[in-house]
Amino acid sequence: MIAERTHERLTPELLYLLLGDPADFEAAIAGARAADLAEALVQLAPEAGGKVIAALPFDMAVQVLDEPELAHRRVDFIEHVPKAALGALVDAMSSDQQADLFRELPEKERAHLLALVDAPTREALTLLLRYPPKTAGGIMTTEYVSVPSTFTVEQALAYVSEVGRSKETIYTIYVLDPETHTLLHVVSLRDLMLADRTLPVLQCGNRRKPLEVPPTMGREDVARMISKYNLLAVPVVDDDGHVLGIVTVDDVIDAIVREQTEDVQKFGGMEALDEPYTQISFGAMIKKRAGWLCALFVSEMLTATAMQHFEGEISKAVVLAMFIPLVMSSGGNSGSQATSLIIRSLALREITVRDWWRVALRELPTGLTLGAILGVIGFVRIELWQRLHLFDYGHYHMLVAMTVGAALVGIVAFGSLAGSMLPFLLKRVGFDPASASAPFVATLVDVTGLIIYFTVAFIFLRGTLL
Amino acid sequence: MIAERTHERLTPELLYLLLGDPADFEAAIAGARAADLAEALVQLAPEAGGKVIAALPFDMAVQVLDEPELAHRRVDFIEHVPKAALGALVDAMSSDQQADLFRELPEKERAHLLALVDAPTREALTLLLRYPPKTAGGIMTTEYVSVPSTFTVEQALAYVSEVGRSKETIYTIYVLDPETHTLLHVVSLRDLMLADRTLPVLQCGNRRKPLEVPPTMGREDVARMISKYNLLAVPVVDDDGHVLGIVTVDDVIDAIVREQTEDVQKFGGMEALDEPYTQISFGAMIKKRAGWLCALFVSEMLTATAMQHFEGEISKAVVLAMFIPLVMSSGGNSGSQATSLIIRSLALREITVRDWWRVALRELPTGLTLGAILGVIGFVRIELWQRLHLFDYGHYHMLVAMTVGAALVGIVAFGSLAGSMLPFLLKRVGFDPASASAPFVATLVDVTGLIIYFTVAFIFLRGTLL
């Protein structure tokens, strides 16, 4: 609702048109929020976007550049921002977004931009760019509030009021040893506000050892920690106990949403796009999709090999071939259900790799029950069609129906079991369990499903049809 | 890492054992965090859990009961907490979690518990329980800080220090009209801390109209808004402009994670469980899975019907049957990729329903390209097996290979197109686009895939094999 309302007010076209008239432009963006401006900006061409950014009041331009939504377009836009203004704009950005910008820049242009920014920015960038973008070090910001442990609550509050403007958050204050600068205590602004002003900060708030993360921790784990303990920020601390930076809750929400996008895409049976669907190039998209599609296709060729083995059976009993897609797909479907359940449970840490047998003991009866349900439906369907003379499955229709029914029990049970075990197996051998996609499981189950089906057929139909 | 470290320290077994010795118990939980205690608690039996909660210091017991992680077990545990202590514990919980607790309670026990709590709690509950649990009204809390617009910054800060302890957050302060109590302005504690103390609160911070949501807004939309504008909380406001409560960023993270779990499970081809996999009963799990599985099975029966039509072709050319699983699965796989991309893009609002033709124009060439790649692989595979004498596909092997190759182009292109259009279609007719699961798409594509395959075969093999 809100998005739509602001969308009406601030379309990309309008934004660009207004550039011609400074007074109108100023009026249009006066009530705007940075996130809405960024949303409109990403739809503009590089040059137009650069012009809009250059025309914005300084503080607003910085806020817009800080929006993660803009991430994939920043490089396009800043090329068209006058060099004279660019350095100061980048200096004023928050350090995690500066690092993102530099990561997107081509090697050559990095040096150019690095020459435009000031020394503190360069220093922060050198630190942040050392860490991979999906780690705590890669998403942290260096703008946090720290006070020496010798401060009182009163002094700390005064200091926060003084330096707060330039910090990412002032709601968590890091108390450092005045000598070694190691992290001793974390206190919230809330604790400070509610405390006796003369108290030393070290005695304010909860005295537990502060929660902290190493710079190498994956962003998913950082997100889980912030969410579990309801934190607004978590300090990133090196081996010596020095605070390198902080990861804030809003960075973590972005990280959660991105991880989720990757997981959904992987579960759909492809590589994660890393870019919005609307912005990725045709070639990049083919590359991300063709790899898995070919791998699955080649694996699925085993079904052709299996079918070659059963060529004799098929030519003797063509009626069997008719139910192959039906029976096989049920295994894939039940497998897909089990996989999605287990991937998610693993991601939420409800279960760990060691719980695999507990899950197996659960999925086997589940799969047998579901298979029995489908088996009954399948049996009834064939017999019904036969009795209603909708189709003639031949003299041994009852045996064919029993074959389909019994095979379904086996295949659905196998599908549930295989689908639930695949994520464990992938995790065990060091892969991302989220790579256990629905198509992957279906492919896995298809080959086995064929073998189960023809084995059951052989048992039921030996001496009659086969 | 953290989780494991604390896990070692505080296992559920240990927790229960320690109950026998109050001194040991106190020592064990002294350094513990509420989230870790909750994590251990959920694994205990109802009676043991109730005993542990009753033995915790009051403040800690409240914090543990407030943990969303405990949500599905709260009802079990509180039955075993002495009635004398229960009322005060529930009164001290935050109002959104109180509401969750009451939602989980059976009708009969609700009245019992309602009699134990005090009047303000009863009042808040009456308000909160009016809204469905997946809306802003359903996840909001009523404990926010509000000040009249006549206050100065100084007065507001003093008031925050005074009442802050009992509020969910003190970092966002709601400025109300002293007469009508409508929301006039929202100011952050940061703004207050950095402002001149004599300034009226109404002139402090950004003067834009505050962002607000109606109580009926879905939790996903609330989450998107908090994340987009990097808010710590958003006010829930009724039609008359009165603040009903606030939704905080940590509630929203929980909501995002839950929505994601539901989406992954739906994409796997089942109903969302609504409970952790480890806690759901066998019967409930079968129910959540059997519905979709049966629906898919019944739809997939169309493949059997289609196959009946092609019975003649299959008996004439059994070799065609061998490639049915291979060719069909490729359509399902490319469809699954396209569906996962579009579901996610719709969820992130990168595209809207109106963009369907833009997506179709993109997926058609993508599908054709991917189909051509698989088609070439398929053609080569058949010819290679033939030339290497691995299998004899008969005299017309080249025509069979061409049939498979050409059918793959058509089927993969159709799969991509159908997979990408299904979420739009579902959304258009009012369903959740996330119901467009991988198995759903595969089923949809399977029937059409068969028809495409046999049509292509008819074109290529007419007069020879057929």
PDB file of C-alpha atoms in Angstrom, chain A residues 1-137:
ATOM      1  CA  MET A   1       0.000   0.000   0.000  1.00  0.00           C
ATOM      2  CA  ILE A   2       2.695   2.461   1.062  1.00  0.00           C
ATOM      3  CA  ALA A   3       4.888   1.338  -1.832  1.00  0.00           C
ATOM      4  CA  GLU A   4       2.107   2.038  -4.258  1.00  0.00           C
ATOM      5  CA  ARG A   5       1.325   5.392  -2.811  1.00  0.00           C
ATOM      6  CA  THR A   6       4.909   6.619  -3.030  1.00  0.00           C
ATOM      7  CA  HIS A   7       5.287   4.953  -6.405  1.00  0.00           C
ATOM      8  CA  GLU A   8       2.582   7.166  -7.819  1.00  0.00           C
ATOM      9  CA  ARG A   9       4.360  10.205  -6.509  1.00  0.00           C
ATOM     10  CA  LEU A  10       7.863   9.385  -7.639  1.00  0.00           C
ATOM     11  CA  THR A  11       8.202   7.475 -10.892  1.00  0.00           C
ATOM     12  CA  PRO A  12      11.628   7.246 -12.537  1.00  0.00           C
ATOM     13  CA  GLU A  13      10.312   9.192 -15.525  1.00  0.00           C
ATOM     14  CA  LEU A  14       9.029  11.989 -13.321  1.00  0.00           C
ATOM     15  CA  LEU A  15      12.324  12.099 -11.452  1.00  0.00           C
ATOM     16  CA  TYR A  16      14.240  12.540 -14.690  1.00  0.00           C
ATOM     17  CA  LEU A  17      11.850  15.066 -16.165  1.00  0.00           C
ATOM     18  CA  LEU A  18      12.034  17.215 -13.057  1.00  0.00           C
ATOM     19  CA  LEU A  19      15.806  17.499 -13.382  1.00  0.00           C
ATOM     20  CA  GLY A  20      15.236  20.300 -15.910  1.00  0.00           C
ATOM     21  CA  ASP A  21      13.607  22.474 -13.282  1.00  0.00           C
ATOM     22  CA  PRO A  22      15.608  22.680 -10.012  1.00  0.00           C
ATOM     23  CA  ALA A  23      12.714  24.167  -8.038  1.00  0.00           C
ATOM     24  CA  ASP A  24      10.268  21.429  -9.058  1.00  0.00           C
ATOM     25  CA  PHE A  25      12.916  18.781  -8.445  1.00  0.00           C
ATOM     26  CA  GLU A  26      13.572  20.041  -4.955  1.00  0.00           C
ATOM     27  CA  ALA A  27       9.865  20.155  -4.166  1.00  0.00           C
ATOM     28  CA  ALA A  28       9.334  16.630  -5.462  1.00  0.00           C
ATOM     29  CA  ILE A  29      12.088  15.075  -3.384  1.00  0.00           C
ATOM     30  CA  ALA A  30      11.552  17.172  -0.256  1.00  0.00           C
ATOM     31  CA  GLY A  31       9.137  14.678   1.300  1.00  0.00           C
ATOM     32  CA  ALA A  32      10.716  11.602  -0.267  1.00  0.00           C
ATOM     33  CA  ARG A  33      12.517   8.831   1.585  1.00  0.00           C
ATOM     34  CA  ALA A  34      15.875   7.490   0.452  1.00  0.00           C
ATOM     35  CA  ALA A  35      14.494   3.983  -0.091  1.00  0.00           C
ATOM     36  CA  ASP A  36      11.780   5.257  -2.432  1.00  0.00           C
ATOM     37  CA  LEU A  37      14.264   7.373  -4.377  1.00  0.00           C
ATOM     38  CA  ALA A  38      16.555   4.345  -4.729  1.00  0.00           C
ATOM     39  CA  GLU A  39      13.631   2.270  -5.967  1.00  0.00           C
ATOM     40  CA  ALA A  40      12.903   4.823  -8.684  1.00  0.00           C
ATOM     41  CA  LEU A  41      16.582   5.309  -9.509  1.00  0.00           C
ATOM     42  CA  VAL A  42      17.377   1.661 -10.303  1.00  0.00           C
ATOM     43  CA  GLN A  43      15.040   1.920 -13.254  1.00  0.00           C
ATOM     44  CA  LEU A  44      16.896   4.836 -14.834  1.00  0.00           C
ATOM     45  CA  ALA A  45      19.676   4.650 -17.434  1.00  0.00           C
ATOM     46  CA  PRO A  46      23.225   5.164 -16.061  1.00  0.00           C
ATOM     47  CA  GLU A  47      23.570   8.762 -17.208  1.00  0.00           C
ATOM     48  CA  ALA A  48      20.119   9.828 -16.026  1.00  0.00           C
ATOM     49  CA  GLY A  49      20.703   8.133 -12.676  1.00  0.00           C
ATOM     50  CA  GLY A  50      24.052   9.839 -12.252  1.00  0.00           C
ATOM     51  CA  LYS A  51      22.480  13.218 -12.979  1.00  0.00           C
ATOM     52  CA  VAL A  52      19.723  12.664 -10.423  1.00  0.00           C
ATOM     53  CA  ILE A  53      22.227  11.661  -7.749  1.00  0.00           C
ATOM     54  CA  ALA A  54      24.361  14.724  -8.489  1.00  0.00           C
ATOM     55  CA  ALA A  55      21.290  16.946  -8.248  1.00  0.00           C
ATOM     56  CA  LEU A  56      20.165  15.614  -4.849  1.00  0.00           C
ATOM     57  CA  PRO A  57      21.023  17.509  -1.657  1.00  0.00           C
ATOM     58  CA  PHE A  58      24.245  16.046  -0.237  1.00  0.00           C
ATOM     59  CA  ASP A  59      22.695  14.211   2.765  1.00  0.00           C
ATOM     60  CA  MET A  60      19.978  12.676   0.635  1.00  0.00           C
ATOM     61  CA  ALA A  61      22.458  11.616  -2.068  1.00  0.00           C
ATOM     62  CA  VAL A  62      24.505   9.814   0.588  1.00  0.00           C
ATOM     63  CA  GLN A  63      21.437   8.081   1.999  1.00  0.00           C
ATOM     64  CA  VAL A  64      20.360   6.990  -1.462  1.00  0.00           C
ATOM     65  CA  LEU A  65      23.830   5.637  -2.251  1.00  0.00           C
ATOM     66  CA  ASP A  66      23.691   3.773   1.066  1.00  0.00           C
ATOM     67  CA  GLU A  67      20.536   1.886   0.049  1.00  0.00           C
ATOM     68  CA  PRO A  68      21.334  -1.819  -0.560  1.00  0.00           C
ATOM     69  CA  GLU A  69      18.564  -1.773  -3.184  1.00  0.00           C
ATOM     70  CA  LEU A  70      20.846   0.334  -5.358  1.00  0.00           C
ATOM     71  CA  ALA A  71      23.768  -2.094  -5.006  1.00  0.00           C
ATOM     72  CA  HIS A  72      23.828  -3.496  -8.549  1.00  0.00           C
ATOM     73  CA  ARG A  73      23.501  -0.093 -10.192  1.00  0.00           C
ATOM     74  CA  ARG A  74      25.826   2.086  -8.088  1.00  0.00           C
ATOM     75  CA  VAL A  75      28.785   1.519 -10.374  1.00  0.00           C
ATOM     76  CA  ASP A  76      26.752   2.556 -13.434  1.00  0.00           C
ATOM     77  CA  PHE A  77      25.568   5.733 -11.788  1.00  0.00           C
ATOM     78  CA  ILE A  78      28.702   7.064 -10.133  1.00  0.00           C
ATOM     79  CA  GLU A  79      30.502   7.119 -13.477  1.00  0.00           C
ATOM     80  CA  HIS A  80      28.214   9.985 -14.374  1.00  0.00           C
ATOM     81  CA  VAL A  81      28.553  11.907 -11.102  1.00  0.00           C
ATOM     82  CA  PRO A  82      31.079  14.764 -11.408  1.00  0.00           C
ATOM     83  CA  LYS A  83      34.472  13.771  -9.983  1.00  0.00           C
ATOM     84  CA  ALA A  84      34.542  16.885  -7.776  1.00  0.00           C
ATOM     85  CA  ALA A  85      31.480  15.743  -5.824  1.00  0.00           C
ATOM     86  CA  LEU A  86      32.101  11.993  -5.862  1.00  0.00           C
ATOM     87  CA  GLY A  87      34.882  11.729  -3.255  1.00  0.00           C
ATOM     88  CA  ALA A  88      32.903  13.495  -0.538  1.00  0.00           C
ATOM     89  CA  LEU A  89      29.772  11.454  -1.329  1.00  0.00           C
ATOM     90  CA  VAL A  90      31.616   8.155  -1.016  1.00  0.00           C
ATOM     91  CA  ASP A  91      33.406   9.324   2.150  1.00  0.00           C
ATOM     92  CA  ALA A  92      30.039   9.989   3.764  1.00  0.00           C
ATOM     93  CA  MET A  93      28.568   6.569   2.864  1.00  0.00           C
ATOM     94  CA  SER A  94      28.491   3.902   5.553  1.00  0.00           C
ATOM     95  CA  SER A  95      31.530   1.705   5.396  1.00  0.00           C
ATOM     96  CA  ASP A  96      29.740  -1.557   4.616  1.00  0.00           C
ATOM     97  CA  GLN A  97      28.125   0.032   1.580  1.00  0.00           C
ATOM     98  CA  GLN A  98      31.428   1.611   0.532  1.00  0.00           C
ATOM     99  CA  ALA A  99      32.939  -1.856   0.559  1.00  0.00           C
ATOM    100  CA  ASP A 100      30.043  -3.195  -1.541  1.00  0.00           C
ATOM    101  CA  LEU A 101      30.594  -0.405  -4.050  1.00  0.00           C
ATOM    102  CA  PHE A 102      34.293  -1.198  -4.350  1.00  0.00           C
ATOM    103  CA  ARG A 103      33.590  -4.897  -4.752  1.00  0.00           C
ATOM    104  CA  GLU A 104      31.380  -4.140  -7.747  1.00  0.00           C
ATOM    105  CA  LEU A 105      33.924  -1.792  -9.358  1.00  0.00           C
ATOM    106  CA  PRO A 106      36.233  -3.142 -12.084  1.00  0.00           C
ATOM    107  CA  GLU A 107      39.839  -3.420 -10.838  1.00  0.00           C
ATOM    108  CA  LYS A 108      40.988  -0.432 -12.905  1.00  0.00           C
ATOM    109  CA  GLU A 109      38.323   1.965 -11.677  1.00  0.00           C
ATOM    110  CA  ARG A 110      38.934   0.977  -8.084  1.00  0.00           C
ATOM    111  CA  ALA A 111      42.255   2.783  -8.057  1.00  0.00           C
ATOM    112  CA  HIS A 112      40.641   5.895  -9.566  1.00  0.00           C
ATOM    113  CA  LEU A 113      37.961   6.043  -6.884  1.00  0.00           C
ATOM    114  CA  LEU A 114      40.397   5.179  -4.115  1.00  0.00           C
ATOM    115  CA  ALA A 115      42.370   8.298  -5.065  1.00  0.00           C
ATOM    116  CA  LEU A 116      39.268  10.451  -4.619  1.00  0.00           C
ATOM    117  CA  VAL A 117      38.355   9.358  -1.069  1.00  0.00           C
ATOM    118  CA  ASP A 118      40.008  10.478   2.171  1.00  0.00           C
ATOM    119  CA  ALA A 119      42.435   8.559   4.371  1.00  0.00           C
ATOM    120  CA  PRO A 120      39.965   7.166   6.980  1.00  0.00           C
ATOM    121  CA  THR A 121      37.747   5.806   4.192  1.00  0.00           C
ATOM    122  CA  ARG A 122      40.741   4.172   2.526  1.00  0.00           C
ATOM    123  CA  GLU A 123      41.736   2.614   5.805  1.00  0.00           C
ATOM    124  CA  ALA A 124      38.269   1.219   6.506  1.00  0.00           C
ATOM    125  CA  LEU A 125      38.066  -0.157   2.971  1.00  0.00           C
ATOM    126  CA  THR A 126      41.405  -1.905   3.257  1.00  0.00           C
ATOM    127  CA  LEU A 127      40.073  -3.681   6.341  1.00  0.00           C
ATOM    128  CA  LEU A 128      36.622  -4.539   4.988  1.00  0.00           C
ATOM    129  CA  LEU A 129      37.710  -5.733   1.548  1.00  0.00           C
ATOM    130  CA  ARG A 130      39.893  -8.335   3.204  1.00  0.00           C
ATOM    131  CA  TYR A 131      36.807 -10.417   4.024  1.00  0.00           C
ATOM    132  CA  PRO A 132      34.564 -12.344   1.624  1.00  0.00           C
ATOM    133  CA  PRO A 133      31.234 -10.548   1.047  1.00  0.00           C
ATOM    134  CA  LYS A 134      29.136 -13.294   2.657  1.00  0.00           C
ATOM    135  CA  THR A 135      30.945 -13.232   6.026  1.00  0.00           C
ATOM    136  CA  ALA A 136      30.544 -11.103   9.153  1.00  0.00           C
ATOM    137  CA  GLY A 137      33.684  -9.190   8.119  1.00  0.00           C
TER     138      GLY A 137
END
